[in-house]
Amino acid sequence: MPDVHPDTGQPLGFRVDMQPALSPQAVILSGRYGSVERLDAARHRATLWDAVAGQRHIWTYMSYGPFADAAVFSDWLVSREQTRDPFYYAIVDSRGRALGLAALMRIELDMRVIEVGNILLSPSLQRTPLATEAQCLLAHYVFDALRYRRYEWKCDALNAASRRAALRLGFSFEGIFRDHMIIKGRSRDTAWFAMLKTEWPARKAAFERWLAPENFDASGAQKKKLAEFHALGKLK
């Protein structure tokens, strides 16, 4: 039930802790399958370029790329390393190879709202435990360390893979912003998703159960889908 204004009787939202959230930092978020760490162009560019070079399909819905060669890509990484919003992280496997990128962006400290975006997953990272673990690590950092109350995911409304990923990871679909952006000379409708601080404990439990070693067989195939663990959380 909403609160009620003491003088007018009009409904009001519930009171919120007004201490602002914290800005993302150059941390290393370590997991079982790899890590998420602050983008370092000098350290990450070689393996990241090897992972994404020639994969034109992964750039279709991105605001950047594809890049002509390793030198142009390296220059772009250097420019991304210097930004604070978006704040870029590399997704690194257990062998130390950077296989993807993700950024925390559109940072609103006072409102305690932040978005995960500019997600680039190389083919060798897609559909792996590390790809899911990276999103779990970022969400854990956003909610539990940086104190955000709303975590957003936005994508081109035509990007079916990204929309499926958002739902699978536990974000809720909130609608379409029509003619929201112009990307590479084309109009983009944007699909909006979000996860709330109040939802995070159940989402976190689902991630942990899915990522547990016992959820994978000897060949590395999952035994239960992440959606099944999310569903179990909703039943409690």
Short mmCIF file of C-alpha atoms in Angstrom, two decimals:
data_model
loop_
_atom_site.label_atom_id
_atom_site.label_comp_id
_atom_site.label_asym_id
_atom_site.label_seq_id
_atom_site.Cartn_x
_atom_site.Cartn_y
_atom_site.Cartn_z
CA MET A 1 0.00 0.00 0.00
CA PRO A 2 1.28 3.53 -0.78
CA ASP A 3 1.92 6.07 1.94
CA VAL A 4 -0.57 8.87 2.39
CA HIS A 5 0.24 12.59 2.49
CA PRO A 6 -0.48 13.78 6.05
CA ASP A 7 -2.22 16.97 4.93
CA THR A 8 -3.92 16.18 1.62
CA GLY A 9 -4.55 12.46 1.91
CA GLN A 10 -3.02 11.91 -1.55
CA PRO A 11 -1.08 8.65 -2.11
CA LEU A 12 2.72 8.84 -1.97
CA GLY A 13 5.57 6.50 -2.73
CA PHE A 14 7.40 4.86 0.17
CA ARG A 15 10.28 6.71 1.81
CA VAL A 16 13.77 6.00 0.49
CA ASP A 17 17.24 6.18 2.01
CA MET A 18 18.59 9.39 0.48
CA GLN A 19 22.28 8.48 0.75
CA PRO A 20 23.52 8.41 -2.87
CA ALA A 21 24.94 5.37 -4.58
CA LEU A 22 28.66 5.03 -5.28
CA SER A 23 30.45 5.34 -8.61
CA PRO A 24 31.88 2.21 -10.28
CA GLN A 25 35.55 1.63 -9.55
CA ALA A 26 38.51 -0.20 -11.09
CA VAL A 27 37.83 -3.44 -9.25
CA ILE A 28 38.34 -7.10 -10.10
CA LEU A 29 35.18 -9.16 -9.60
CA SER A 30 36.31 -12.77 -9.37
CA GLY A 31 34.11 -15.79 -9.96
CA ARG A 32 34.39 -19.53 -10.48
CA TYR A 33 34.71 -19.35 -14.27
CA GLY A 34 36.59 -16.09 -14.73
CA SER A 35 36.46 -12.44 -13.74
CA VAL A 36 35.14 -9.01 -14.60
CA GLU A 37 37.82 -6.35 -14.37
CA ARG A 38 38.37 -2.73 -15.32
CA LEU A 39 39.21 -2.45 -19.02
CA ASP A 40 42.95 -2.10 -19.56
CA ALA A 41 43.56 -1.59 -23.27
CA ALA A 42 47.24 -2.54 -23.13
CA ARG A 43 46.51 -5.80 -21.33
CA HIS A 44 43.23 -6.84 -22.93
CA ARG A 45 43.38 -5.71 -26.55
CA ALA A 46 45.28 -8.65 -28.06
CA THR A 47 43.08 -11.48 -26.77
CA LEU A 48 39.92 -9.44 -27.17
CA TRP A 49 40.73 -8.65 -30.79
CA ASP A 50 41.49 -12.31 -31.46
CA ALA A 51 38.07 -13.18 -30.02
CA VAL A 52 36.02 -10.65 -32.01
CA ALA A 53 37.93 -10.15 -35.29
CA GLY A 54 35.92 -11.12 -38.35
CA GLN A 55 32.70 -11.68 -36.36
CA ARG A 56 30.61 -9.05 -38.13
CA HIS A 57 27.29 -10.27 -36.74
CA ILE A 58 28.16 -9.30 -33.16
CA TRP A 59 28.34 -5.60 -34.07
CA THR A 60 24.96 -5.22 -35.81
CA TYR A 61 23.09 -3.71 -32.87
CA MET A 62 26.06 -1.97 -31.23
CA SER A 63 26.61 1.78 -31.43
CA TYR A 64 30.25 1.05 -32.25
CA GLY A 65 32.12 -1.35 -34.56
CA PRO A 66 32.98 -3.28 -36.56
CA PHE A 67 36.60 -2.16 -36.72
CA ALA A 68 38.85 -2.31 -39.77
CA ASP A 69 41.85 -3.82 -38.02
CA ALA A 70 43.56 -4.41 -34.68
CA ALA A 71 45.12 -0.93 -34.60
CA VAL A 72 41.78 0.86 -35.01
CA PHE A 73 40.23 -1.43 -32.41
CA SER A 74 43.10 -0.75 -30.01
CA ASP A 75 42.66 3.02 -30.39
CA TRP A 76 38.96 2.64 -29.63
CA LEU A 77 39.71 0.57 -26.52
CA VAL A 78 42.11 3.25 -25.29
CA SER A 79 39.36 5.85 -25.65
CA ARG A 80 36.91 3.61 -23.76
CA GLU A 81 39.41 3.00 -20.98
CA GLN A 82 39.42 6.74 -20.27
CA THR A 83 35.67 7.22 -19.84
CA ARG A 84 33.91 7.25 -16.47
CA ASP A 85 30.38 6.93 -17.85
CA PRO A 86 30.25 4.45 -19.51
CA PHE A 87 32.70 2.68 -17.17
CA TYR A 88 34.04 -0.30 -19.10
CA TYR A 89 34.95 -3.74 -17.83
CA ALA A 90 36.55 -6.67 -19.63
CA ILE A 91 35.15 -10.18 -19.18
CA VAL A 92 38.17 -12.44 -18.69
CA ASP A 93 38.28 -16.24 -18.65
CA SER A 94 40.26 -18.43 -16.25
CA ARG A 95 43.21 -18.44 -18.66
CA GLY A 96 43.44 -14.64 -18.56
CA ARG A 97 41.94 -14.06 -22.02
CA ALA A 98 39.60 -11.08 -22.46
CA LEU A 99 36.59 -12.41 -24.39
CA GLY A 100 34.04 -9.64 -24.01
CA LEU A 101 33.09 -6.23 -22.67
CA ALA A 102 30.35 -4.72 -20.53
CA ALA A 103 29.89 -1.22 -19.17
CA LEU A 104 28.11 0.34 -16.23
CA MET A 105 26.58 3.51 -17.61
CA ARG A 106 23.92 6.24 -17.44
CA ILE A 107 24.94 6.54 -13.81
CA GLU A 108 22.54 8.49 -11.57
CA LEU A 109 24.07 8.56 -8.11
CA ASP A 110 21.29 10.53 -6.39
CA MET A 111 18.51 8.42 -7.90
CA ARG A 112 20.58 5.23 -7.36
CA VAL A 113 19.93 4.07 -10.92
CA ILE A 114 22.51 2.50 -13.23
CA GLU A 115 22.47 0.56 -16.50
CA VAL A 116 24.53 -2.32 -17.80
CA GLY A 117 25.15 -1.84 -21.50
CA ASN A 118 27.56 -1.84 -24.43
CA ILE A 119 27.74 -5.59 -23.87
CA LEU A 120 30.00 -7.28 -26.40
CA LEU A 121 30.23 -11.06 -26.21
CA SER A 122 32.59 -12.84 -28.56
CA PRO A 123 31.35 -16.14 -30.03
CA SER A 124 33.68 -18.04 -27.69
CA LEU A 125 32.01 -16.35 -24.70
CA GLN A 126 28.39 -16.65 -25.80
CA ARG A 127 26.28 -19.33 -24.10
CA THR A 128 28.99 -20.17 -21.56
CA PRO A 129 28.83 -20.21 -17.75
CA LEU A 130 31.25 -17.27 -17.72
CA ALA A 131 28.86 -15.10 -19.76
CA THR A 132 26.16 -15.63 -17.12
CA GLU A 133 28.58 -15.38 -14.21
CA ALA A 134 29.84 -12.02 -15.49
CA GLN A 135 26.30 -10.62 -15.31
CA CYS A 136 25.87 -12.07 -11.82
CA LEU A 137 29.12 -10.48 -10.66
CA LEU A 138 28.12 -7.08 -12.05
CA ALA A 139 24.65 -7.21 -10.48
CA HIS A 140 26.15 -8.23 -7.13
CA TYR A 141 28.57 -5.30 -7.34
CA VAL A 142 25.83 -2.83 -8.32
CA PHE A 143 23.36 -3.80 -5.61
CA ASP A 144 25.51 -4.96 -2.71
CA ALA A 145 28.63 -2.79 -3.02
CA LEU A 146 27.51 0.36 -4.83
CA ARG A 147 24.02 0.62 -3.29
CA TYR A 148 21.90 1.09 -6.43
CA ARG A 149 18.18 0.44 -6.19
CA ARG A 150 17.42 0.08 -9.91
CA TYR A 151 19.55 -1.77 -12.47
CA GLU A 152 18.58 -1.28 -16.12
CA TRP A 153 19.12 -3.18 -19.36
CA LYS A 154 18.23 -1.53 -22.68
CA CYS A 155 18.61 -2.81 -26.21
CA ASP A 156 17.42 -2.35 -29.76
CA ALA A 157 13.87 -3.68 -29.81
CA LEU A 158 14.83 -5.75 -32.89
CA ASN A 159 17.68 -7.45 -31.02
CA ALA A 160 15.85 -10.65 -30.10
CA ALA A 161 18.93 -12.27 -28.55
CA SER A 162 19.49 -9.37 -26.15
CA ARG A 163 15.82 -9.32 -25.16
CA ARG A 164 15.90 -13.05 -24.42
CA ALA A 165 19.09 -12.61 -22.41
CA ALA A 166 17.57 -9.85 -20.26
CA LEU A 167 14.58 -12.00 -19.37
CA ARG A 168 16.73 -15.06 -18.73
CA LEU A 169 18.96 -13.08 -16.35
CA GLY A 170 15.97 -11.93 -14.31
CA PHE A 171 15.30 -8.44 -15.67
CA SER A 172 11.65 -7.47 -16.13
CA PHE A 173 10.40 -6.04 -19.42
CA GLU A 174 9.00 -2.53 -18.96
CA GLY A 175 8.12 -1.39 -22.47
CA ILE A 176 9.28 0.06 -25.79
CA PHE A 177 10.51 3.62 -26.29
CA ARG A 178 9.66 4.33 -29.93
CA ASP A 179 12.11 6.21 -32.17
CA HIS A 180 14.29 6.52 -29.10
CA MET A 181 17.70 6.74 -30.75
CA ILE A 182 19.53 7.00 -34.07
CA ILE A 183 22.28 4.37 -34.31
CA LYS A 184 24.53 4.13 -37.37
CA GLY A 185 22.06 6.25 -39.34
CA ARG A 186 19.05 4.05 -38.50
CA SER A 187 16.09 4.65 -36.22
CA ARG A 188 16.04 2.52 -33.09
CA ASP A 189 13.12 1.60 -30.89
CA THR A 190 14.52 0.69 -27.49
CA ALA A 191 13.28 -2.16 -25.29
CA TRP A 192 13.59 -1.36 -21.56
CA PHE A 193 14.20 -3.90 -18.81
CA ALA A 194 15.06 -3.47 -15.13
CA MET A 195 15.89 -5.35 -11.96
CA LEU A 196 15.21 -3.82 -8.53
CA LYS A 197 17.13 -4.03 -5.29
CA THR A 198 14.12 -5.72 -3.67
CA GLU A 199 14.24 -8.43 -6.36
CA TRP A 200 17.96 -9.02 -6.14
CA PRO A 201 18.08 -11.54 -3.24
CA ALA A 202 15.91 -14.01 -5.18
CA ARG A 203 17.80 -13.35 -8.43
CA LYS A 204 21.13 -13.81 -6.63
CA ALA A 205 20.03 -17.16 -5.19
CA ALA A 206 18.98 -18.33 -8.66
CA PHE A 207 22.35 -17.33 -10.14
CA GLU A 208 24.24 -19.13 -7.39
CA ARG A 209 22.25 -22.33 -7.85
CA TRP A 210 22.67 -22.27 -11.62
CA LEU A 211 26.41 -21.57 -11.43
CA ALA A 212 27.08 -24.29 -8.86
CA PRO A 213 29.34 -27.11 -10.16
CA GLU A 214 26.67 -29.71 -9.42
CA ASN A 215 24.37 -28.07 -11.98
CA PHE A 216 26.72 -29.13 -14.80
CA ASP A 217 27.43 -32.63 -16.02
CA ALA A 218 30.82 -34.09 -16.94
CA SER A 219 30.63 -32.55 -20.42
CA GLY A 220 29.82 -29.09 -19.04
CA ALA A 221 26.15 -29.10 -20.07
CA GLN A 222 23.67 -27.51 -17.67
CA LYS A 223 21.27 -29.82 -15.83
CA LYS A 224 18.70 -27.13 -15.01
CA LYS A 225 18.09 -23.85 -16.81
CA LEU A 226 18.49 -20.53 -15.04
CA ALA A 227 14.79 -19.84 -15.63
CA GLU A 228 13.93 -22.88 -13.52
CA PHE A 229 15.82 -21.45 -10.55
CA HIS A 230 14.16 -18.05 -11.04
CA ALA A 231 10.78 -19.81 -11.01
CA LEU A 232 11.63 -21.60 -7.76
CA GLY A 233 12.41 -18.21 -6.17
CA LYS A 234 9.02 -16.82 -7.20
CA LEU A 235 7.22 -19.76 -5.57
CA LYS A 236 8.67 -19.01 -2.13
#
